[in-house]
Structure formats: C-alpha cells, structure tokens
Amino acid sequence: MLGEWQMYVRSPLHPGLSYPKLYYRSVTANGSAMAYVFPTLVAMGFDYAIVKLALKRPLVRFKWAWGGFGLIVLSTVVAMVPVAMRLASVLCTFYPPMIGNAFFYIGVVLVVIGSWVWVALMSINLRLWKKNHPGLLIPFAMFANVTSAYLWACTSVGSSREILFQILPVALGFKSTIDAGLACILISWTLHAIVYFWLVPSYIAFYTLIPRAIGGRF
C-alpha cells in the first residue's frame, strides 16, 4: 500500500497531498521492508521447504530456523519504530550524510544477522547430505538453494559494513564525520546484487517445481 500511495503522491493528480517529509518516511519504511525483510523471509521459507523436498529429509537444526525468523521479526520492529516516530527518514539506501536514529540501523543489521542463520543452515544441511550420500550429485534445487544463500551472504556484507563502520558510529555520537562516497560504494555492493538474490527462488520454481508438477523430471 505504501508503494501505491507514494506513486499517487508523486503524480499530478492531487498536488495538495505532496508532503515531502511524510513521503520520505514512507519510502524508508516501504523500501526497508520490501528490499530487506520481505524478500529475505520469502527466500528463507522457500529454501527450507526445498531442503525437505530436494534432499528428502527434514531440515536439520529446525529450531535455528525459528530463531532466525524470530530475530528478523523483532529486528524489523526495532527498525520501524524510529521510522514511525519520524526519527529515520533516510530511505532504504540510508542516504548518508543524512543520519537517522541509531535503533533504525541496529534493527537493519540484526535483520541481516538473522538471515545469516538461514545461510548457515543451508550449508549445514548440504554438508550432512553429502556426508551421507558420497559420490551422488547434489540435486539441482538444493544446489541453487545454497547458491542463493551464499549470494545473499556476500550481498549483505556491503550494507552491513556501511552501517557498522560508517553510519552507526555517527548515529551513536562516536564520530562527527562520514565518508559519503565510501558509504555509497558499500550500499551499491548490496543493491546491485540483491536483485539476483530475489530472482533465484523463481528460477528454482521454474526449473524444478513446475516440471515436477506437470509430470516431468525434478
């Protein structure tokens, strides 16, 4: 809904609704949720299901999966509260040298840490399967699964480094300056690759699940 509202406000239909501060606040909330939280949760749930389907065994360390999910949900609340309180209208790119409330950045970093639980689980489950099935080829769906997880792990490093070493020290008052150019490079590290991370579950579905559903080879 926030995305539709943003397009409506930016259109010439009702100029009286233009309110830049509210617009930027909504872009921050919508962008952060739709770029980092929602796609990551979808990928996590999808990949956990693929583990069971492709490897024909339950997910190992199942409680870890719930722990990572809980951390992401809690961290999302931590990040969105400052946005709702008008303390962090900095877009999903964090937009330095603009600085928001420290809890917004802490929440985003914790979301990433929660997602790394999923990355670890993909590695653990694949390693255990290979140990029990020496010499067998890895099922394509699981191979793509782990590739997606590793891609996200690599992709998320950019924004995490930007927040931890560039923005958060300023937000907490430990520093008074920020290298905006370096910060832009680090966020680009994440944003340029994150699109491919979003697409991998679609590839898995098209190349494995749909053929299986119509009676082809999995």
PDB file of N, CA and C in Angstrom, residues 114-185:
ATOM      1  N   GLY A 114      20.032 -12.159  11.419  1.00  0.00           N
ATOM      2  CA  GLY A 114      19.025 -13.219  11.451  1.00  0.00           C
ATOM      3  C   GLY A 114      18.996 -14.018  10.162  1.00  0.00           C
ATOM      4  N   SER A 115      19.213 -13.339   9.040  1.00  0.00           N
ATOM      5  CA  SER A 115      19.217 -14.043   7.756  1.00  0.00           C
ATOM      6  C   SER A 115      20.446 -14.927   7.606  1.00  0.00           C
ATOM      7  N   TRP A 116      21.527 -14.573   8.275  1.00  0.00           N
ATOM      8  CA  TRP A 116      22.731 -15.405   8.193  1.00  0.00           C
ATOM      9  C   TRP A 116      22.522 -16.762   8.862  1.00  0.00           C
ATOM     10  N   VAL A 117      21.544 -16.859   9.756  1.00  0.00           N
ATOM     11  CA  VAL A 117      21.185 -18.167  10.323  1.00  0.00           C
ATOM     12  C   VAL A 117      20.715 -19.093   9.204  1.00  0.00           C
ATOM     13  N   TRP A 118      19.926 -18.547   8.305  1.00  0.00           N
ATOM     14  CA  TRP A 118      19.463 -19.323   7.147  1.00  0.00           C
ATOM     15  C   TRP A 118      20.638 -19.758   6.271  1.00  0.00           C
ATOM     16  N   VAL A 119      21.582 -18.855   6.039  1.00  0.00           N
ATOM     17  CA  VAL A 119      22.766 -19.196   5.243  1.00  0.00           C
ATOM     18  C   VAL A 119      23.514 -20.361   5.890  1.00  0.00           C
ATOM     19  N   ALA A 120      23.687 -20.283   7.207  1.00  0.00           N
ATOM     20  CA  ALA A 120      24.387 -21.355   7.920  1.00  0.00           C
ATOM     21  C   ALA A 120      23.627 -22.673   7.812  1.00  0.00           C
ATOM     22  N   LEU A 121      22.303 -22.618   7.919  1.00  0.00           N
ATOM     23  CA  LEU A 121      21.506 -23.842   7.842  1.00  0.00           C
ATOM     24  C   LEU A 121      21.585 -24.482   6.465  1.00  0.00           C
ATOM     25  N   MET A 122      21.624 -23.679   5.420  1.00  0.00           N
ATOM     26  CA  MET A 122      21.767 -24.245   4.080  1.00  0.00           C
ATOM     27  C   MET A 122      23.097 -24.988   3.953  1.00  0.00           C
ATOM     28  N   SER A 123      24.151 -24.406   4.483  1.00  0.00           N
ATOM     29  CA  SER A 123      25.468 -25.042   4.426  1.00  0.00           C
ATOM     30  C   SER A 123      25.489 -26.336   5.241  1.00  0.00           C
ATOM     31  N   ILE A 124      24.929 -26.282   6.440  1.00  0.00           N
ATOM     32  CA  ILE A 124      24.931 -27.453   7.319  1.00  0.00           C
ATOM     33  C   ILE A 124      24.146 -28.602   6.700  1.00  0.00           C
ATOM     34  N   ASN A 125      22.964 -28.297   6.172  1.00  0.00           N
ATOM     35  CA  ASN A 125      22.131 -29.357   5.602  1.00  0.00           C
ATOM     36  C   ASN A 125      22.763 -29.971   4.359  1.00  0.00           C
ATOM     37  N   LEU A 126      23.389 -29.145   3.533  1.00  0.00           N
ATOM     38  CA  LEU A 126      24.052 -29.692   2.352  1.00  0.00           C
ATOM     39  C   LEU A 126      25.251 -30.550   2.748  1.00  0.00           C
ATOM     40  N   ARG A 127      26.028 -30.076   3.713  1.00  0.00           N
ATOM     41  CA  ARG A 127      27.209 -30.834   4.135  1.00  0.00           C
ATOM     42  C   ARG A 127      26.813 -32.199   4.707  1.00  0.00           C
ATOM     43  N   LEU A 128      25.766 -32.231   5.527  1.00  0.00           N
ATOM     44  CA  LEU A 128      25.330 -33.501   6.106  1.00  0.00           C
ATOM     45  C   LEU A 128      24.789 -34.444   5.042  1.00  0.00           C
ATOM     46  N   TRP A 129      24.073 -33.887   4.056  1.00  0.00           N
ATOM     47  CA  TRP A 129      23.549 -34.732   2.980  1.00  0.00           C
ATOM     48  C   TRP A 129      24.692 -35.338   2.169  1.00  0.00           C
ATOM     49  N   LYS A 130      25.697 -34.527   1.854  1.00  0.00           N
ATOM     50  CA  LYS A 130      26.839 -35.041   1.085  1.00  0.00           C
ATOM     51  C   LYS A 130      27.607 -36.094   1.879  1.00  0.00           C
ATOM     52  N   LYS A 131      27.675 -35.913   3.187  1.00  0.00           N
ATOM     53  CA  LYS A 131      28.361 -36.886   4.032  1.00  0.00           C
ATOM     54  C   LYS A 131      27.649 -38.234   4.002  1.00  0.00           C
ATOM     55  N   ASN A 132      26.317 -38.196   3.961  1.00  0.00           N
ATOM     56  CA  ASN A 132      25.532 -39.431   3.956  1.00  0.00           C
ATOM     57  C   ASN A 132      25.308 -39.994   2.552  1.00  0.00           C
ATOM     58  N   HIS A 133      25.639 -39.213   1.524  1.00  0.00           N
ATOM     59  CA  HIS A 133      25.440 -39.664   0.142  1.00  0.00           C
ATOM     60  C   HIS A 133      26.707 -39.389  -0.674  1.00  0.00           C
ATOM     61  N   PRO A 134      27.810 -40.011  -0.315  1.00  0.00           N
ATOM     62  CA  PRO A 134      29.069 -39.751  -1.036  1.00  0.00           C
ATOM     63  C   PRO A 134      28.977 -40.176  -2.500  1.00  0.00           C
ATOM     64  N   GLY A 135      29.489 -39.340  -3.359  1.00  0.00           N
ATOM     65  CA  GLY A 135      29.527 -39.673  -4.779  1.00  0.00           C
ATOM     66  C   GLY A 135      28.296 -39.274  -5.556  1.00  0.00           C
ATOM     67  N   LEU A 136      27.190 -38.942  -4.881  1.00  0.00           N
ATOM     68  CA  LEU A 136      25.974 -38.556  -5.589  1.00  0.00           C
ATOM     69  C   LEU A 136      26.015 -37.074  -5.956  1.00  0.00           C
ATOM     70  N   LEU A 137      25.396 -36.752  -7.085  1.00  0.00           N
ATOM     71  CA  LEU A 137      25.302 -35.359  -7.494  1.00  0.00           C
ATOM     72  C   LEU A 137      24.308 -34.617  -6.604  1.00  0.00           C
ATOM     73  N   ILE A 138      24.616 -33.381  -6.306  1.00  0.00           N
ATOM     74  CA  ILE A 138      23.711 -32.566  -5.499  1.00  0.00           C
ATOM     75  C   ILE A 138      22.456 -32.268  -6.317  1.00  0.00           C
ATOM     76  N   PRO A 139      21.262 -32.478  -5.773  1.00  0.00           N
ATOM     77  CA  PRO A 139      20.043 -32.111  -6.502  1.00  0.00           C
ATOM     78  C   PRO A 139      20.086 -30.642  -6.926  1.00  0.00           C
ATOM     79  N   PHE A 140      19.636 -30.394  -8.140  1.00  0.00           N
ATOM     80  CA  PHE A 140      19.749 -29.038  -8.683  1.00  0.00           C
ATOM     81  C   PHE A 140      19.077 -28.002  -7.792  1.00  0.00           C
ATOM     82  N   ALA A 141      17.894 -28.332  -7.264  1.00  0.00           N
ATOM     83  CA  ALA A 141      17.176 -27.371  -6.423  1.00  0.00           C
ATOM     84  C   ALA A 141      17.996 -26.999  -5.193  1.00  0.00           C
ATOM     85  N   MET A 142      18.657 -27.985  -4.601  1.00  0.00           N
ATOM     86  CA  MET A 142      19.465 -27.703  -3.420  1.00  0.00           C
ATOM     87  C   MET A 142      20.721 -26.932  -3.797  1.00  0.00           C
ATOM     88  N   PHE A 143      21.299 -27.258  -4.944  1.00  0.00           N
ATOM     89  CA  PHE A 143      22.467 -26.514  -5.413  1.00  0.00           C
ATOM     90  C   PHE A 143      22.118 -25.038  -5.588  1.00  0.00           C
ATOM     91  N   ALA A 144      20.970 -24.771  -6.221  1.00  0.00           N
ATOM     92  CA  ALA A 144      20.528 -23.385  -6.403  1.00  0.00           C
ATOM     93  C   ALA A 144      20.191 -22.738  -5.067  1.00  0.00           C
ATOM     94  N   ASN A 145      19.650 -23.538  -4.157  1.00  0.00           N
ATOM     95  CA  ASN A 145      19.344 -23.059  -2.809  1.00  0.00           C
ATOM     96  C   ASN A 145      20.579 -22.487  -2.128  1.00  0.00           C
ATOM     97  N   VAL A 146      21.616 -23.297  -2.099  1.00  0.00           N
ATOM     98  CA  VAL A 146      22.846 -22.893  -1.420  1.00  0.00           C
ATOM     99  C   VAL A 146      23.503 -21.728  -2.154  1.00  0.00           C
ATOM    100  N   THR A 147      23.429 -21.745  -3.480  1.00  0.00           N
ATOM    101  CA  THR A 147      23.955 -20.620  -4.254  1.00  0.00           C
ATOM    102  C   THR A 147      23.257 -19.323  -3.871  1.00  0.00           C
ATOM    103  N   SER A 148      21.931 -19.392  -3.736  1.00  0.00           N
ATOM    104  CA  SER A 148      21.158 -18.216  -3.336  1.00  0.00           C
ATOM    105  C   SER A 148      21.575 -17.734  -1.952  1.00  0.00           C
ATOM    106  N   ALA A 149      21.767 -18.669  -1.034  1.00  0.00           N
ATOM    107  CA  ALA A 149      22.161 -18.297   0.327  1.00  0.00           C
ATOM    108  C   ALA A 149      23.533 -17.635   0.342  1.00  0.00           C
ATOM    109  N   TYR A 150      24.474 -18.199  -0.410  1.00  0.00           N
ATOM    110  CA  TYR A 150      25.817 -17.618  -0.453  1.00  0.00           C
ATOM    111  C   TYR A 150      25.813 -16.263  -1.152  1.00  0.00           C
ATOM    112  N   LEU A 151      24.964 -16.134  -2.164  1.00  0.00           N
ATOM    113  CA  LEU A 151      24.852 -14.844  -2.845  1.00  0.00           C
ATOM    114  C   LEU A 151      24.355 -13.780  -1.879  1.00  0.00           C
ATOM    115  N   TRP A 152      23.351 -14.135  -1.080  1.00  0.00           N
ATOM    116  CA  TRP A 152      22.845 -13.176  -0.104  1.00  0.00           C
ATOM    117  C   TRP A 152      23.897 -12.850   0.950  1.00  0.00           C
ATOM    118  N   ALA A 153      24.634 -13.861   1.401  1.00  0.00           N
ATOM    119  CA  ALA A 153      25.673 -13.619   2.405  1.00  0.00           C
ATOM    120  C   ALA A 153      26.693 -12.614   1.883  1.00  0.00           C
ATOM    121  N   CYS A 154      27.092 -12.793   0.628  1.00  0.00           N
ATOM    122  CA  CYS A 154      28.056 -11.867   0.029  1.00  0.00           C
ATOM    123  C   CYS A 154      27.430 -10.494  -0.183  1.00  0.00           C
ATOM    124  N   THR A 155      26.189 -10.491  -0.655  1.00  0.00           N
ATOM    125  CA  THR A 155      25.499  -9.239  -0.958  1.00  0.00           C
ATOM    126  C   THR A 155      25.282  -8.389   0.289  1.00  0.00           C
ATOM    127  N   SER A 156      24.910  -9.022   1.377  1.00  0.00           N
ATOM    128  CA  SER A 156      24.550  -8.286   2.590  1.00  0.00           C
ATOM    129  C   SER A 156      25.751  -7.680   3.300  1.00  0.00           C
ATOM    130  N   VAL A 157      26.949  -8.105   2.935  1.00  0.00           N
ATOM    131  CA  VAL A 157      28.143  -7.574   3.593  1.00  0.00           C
ATOM    132  C   VAL A 157      28.289  -6.074   3.332  1.00  0.00           C
ATOM    133  N   GLY A 158      27.942  -5.625   2.124  1.00  0.00           N
ATOM    134  CA  GLY A 158      28.117  -4.218   1.782  1.00  0.00           C
ATOM    135  C   GLY A 158      27.331  -3.286   2.684  1.00  0.00           C
ATOM    136  N   SER A 159      26.021  -3.511   2.781  1.00  0.00           N
ATOM    137  CA  SER A 159      25.197  -2.638   3.619  1.00  0.00           C
ATOM    138  C   SER A 159      25.549  -2.785   5.092  1.00  0.00           C
ATOM    139  N   SER A 160      25.913  -4.000   5.503  1.00  0.00           N
ATOM    140  CA  SER A 160      26.292  -4.207   6.906  1.00  0.00           C
ATOM    141  C   SER A 160      27.546  -3.421   7.256  1.00  0.00           C
ATOM    142  N   ARG A 161      28.523  -3.443   6.363  1.00  0.00           N
ATOM    143  CA  ARG A 161      29.754  -2.680   6.611  1.00  0.00           C
ATOM    144  C   ARG A 161      29.477  -1.183   6.606  1.00  0.00           C
ATOM    145  N   GLU A 162      28.602  -0.758   5.702  1.00  0.00           N
ATOM    146  CA  GLU A 162      28.262   0.667   5.664  1.00  0.00           C
ATOM    147  C   GLU A 162      27.659   1.119   6.989  1.00  0.00           C
ATOM    148  N   ILE A 163      26.725   0.317   7.505  1.00  0.00           N
ATOM    149  CA  ILE A 163      26.059   0.700   8.748  1.00  0.00           C
ATOM    150  C   ILE A 163      27.006   0.610   9.935  1.00  0.00           C
ATOM    151  N   LEU A 164      27.708  -0.507  10.060  1.00  0.00           N
ATOM    152  CA  LEU A 164      28.527  -0.738  11.251  1.00  0.00           C
ATOM    153  C   LEU A 164      29.726   0.197  11.343  1.00  0.00           C
ATOM    154  N   PHE A 165      30.357   0.480  10.205  1.00  0.00           N
ATOM    155  CA  PHE A 165      31.620   1.220  10.251  1.00  0.00           C
ATOM    156  C   PHE A 165      31.527   2.650   9.726  1.00  0.00           C
ATOM    157  N   GLN A 166      30.415   2.979   9.055  1.00  0.00           N
ATOM    158  CA  GLN A 166      30.273   4.323   8.521  1.00  0.00           C
ATOM    159  C   GLN A 166      29.175   5.114   9.238  1.00  0.00           C
ATOM    160  N   ILE A 167      27.981   4.533   9.290  1.00  0.00           N
ATOM    161  CA  ILE A 167      26.819   5.301   9.746  1.00  0.00           C
ATOM    162  C   ILE A 167      26.587   5.193  11.245  1.00  0.00           C
ATOM    163  N   LEU A 168      26.611   3.978  11.770  1.00  0.00           N
ATOM    164  CA  LEU A 168      26.268   3.787  13.180  1.00  0.00           C
ATOM    165  C   LEU A 168      27.188   4.553  14.131  1.00  0.00           C
ATOM    166  N   PRO A 169      28.505   4.609  13.898  1.00  0.00           N
ATOM    167  CA  PRO A 169      29.341   5.424  14.799  1.00  0.00           C
ATOM    168  C   PRO A 169      28.926   6.891  14.843  1.00  0.00           C
ATOM    169  N   VAL A 170      28.456   7.416  13.705  1.00  0.00           N
ATOM    170  CA  VAL A 170      27.979   8.801  13.693  1.00  0.00           C
ATOM    171  C   VAL A 170      26.644   8.908  14.415  1.00  0.00           C
ATOM    172  N   ALA A 171      25.749   7.950  14.165  1.00  0.00           N
ATOM    173  CA  ALA A 171      24.432   7.978  14.805  1.00  0.00           C
ATOM    174  C   ALA A 171      24.536   7.857  16.320  1.00  0.00           C
ATOM    175  N   LEU A 172      25.553   7.138  16.794  1.00  0.00           N
ATOM    176  CA  LEU A 172      25.742   6.965  18.237  1.00  0.00           C
ATOM    177  C   LEU A 172      26.575   8.080  18.862  1.00  0.00           C
ATOM    178  N   GLY A 173      27.079   8.985  18.034  1.00  0.00           N
ATOM    179  CA  GLY A 173      27.838  10.112  18.549  1.00  0.00           C
ATOM    180  C   GLY A 173      29.313   9.860  18.740  1.00  0.00           C
ATOM    181  N   PHE A 174      29.817   8.717  18.252  1.00  0.00           N
ATOM    182  CA  PHE A 174      31.241   8.421  18.398  1.00  0.00           C
ATOM    183  C   PHE A 174      32.085   9.165  17.369  1.00  0.00           C
ATOM    184  N   LYS A 175      31.478   9.523  16.246  1.00  0.00           N
ATOM    185  CA  LYS A 175      32.163  10.267  15.192  1.00  0.00           C
ATOM    186  C   LYS A 175      31.264  11.411  14.744  1.00  0.00           C
ATOM    187  N   SER A 176      31.862  12.407  14.129  1.00  0.00           N
ATOM    188  CA  SER A 176      31.080  13.546  13.645  1.00  0.00           C
ATOM    189  C   SER A 176      31.134  13.685  12.129  1.00  0.00           C
ATOM    190  N   THR A 177      31.917  12.842  11.472  1.00  0.00           N
ATOM    191  CA  THR A 177      32.033  12.910  10.012  1.00  0.00           C
ATOM    192  C   THR A 177      31.782  11.535   9.412  1.00  0.00           C
ATOM    193  N   ILE A 178      31.456  11.540   8.121  1.00  0.00           N
ATOM    194  CA  ILE A 178      31.203  10.288   7.420  1.00  0.00           C
ATOM    195  C   ILE A 178      31.700  10.420   5.988  1.00  0.00           C
ATOM    196  N   ASP A 179      32.260   9.361   5.468  1.00  0.00           N
ATOM    197  CA  ASP A 179      32.722   9.330   4.084  1.00  0.00           C
ATOM    198  C   ASP A 179      31.540   8.909   3.213  1.00  0.00           C
ATOM    199  N   ALA A 180      30.812   9.893   2.691  1.00  0.00           N
ATOM    200  CA  ALA A 180      29.598   9.598   1.933  1.00  0.00           C
ATOM    201  C   ALA A 180      29.905   8.812   0.663  1.00  0.00           C
ATOM    202  N   GLY A 181      31.047   9.087   0.042  1.00  0.00           N
ATOM    203  CA  GLY A 181      31.411   8.354  -1.171  1.00  0.00           C
ATOM    204  C   GLY A 181      31.619   6.879  -0.905  1.00  0.00           C
ATOM    205  N   LEU A 182      32.357   6.562   0.157  1.00  0.00           N
ATOM    206  CA  LEU A 182      32.579   5.163   0.514  1.00  0.00           C
ATOM    207  C   LEU A 182      31.269   4.490   0.905  1.00  0.00           C
ATOM    208  N   ALA A 183      30.420   5.225   1.619  1.00  0.00           N
ATOM    209  CA  ALA A 183      29.126   4.668   2.013  1.00  0.00           C
ATOM    210  C   ALA A 183      28.293   4.307   0.788  1.00  0.00           C
ATOM    211  N   CYS A 184      28.327   5.149  -0.234  1.00  0.00           N
ATOM    212  CA  CYS A 184      27.579   4.862  -1.468  1.00  0.00           C
ATOM    213  C   CYS A 184      28.124   3.626  -2.169  1.00  0.00           C
ATOM    214  N   ILE A 185      29.441   3.460  -2.149  1.00  0.00           N
ATOM    215  CA  ILE A 185      30.045   2.271  -2.757  1.00  0.00           C
ATOM    216  C   ILE A 185      29.595   1.012  -2.019  1.00  0.00           C
TER     217      ILE A 185
END
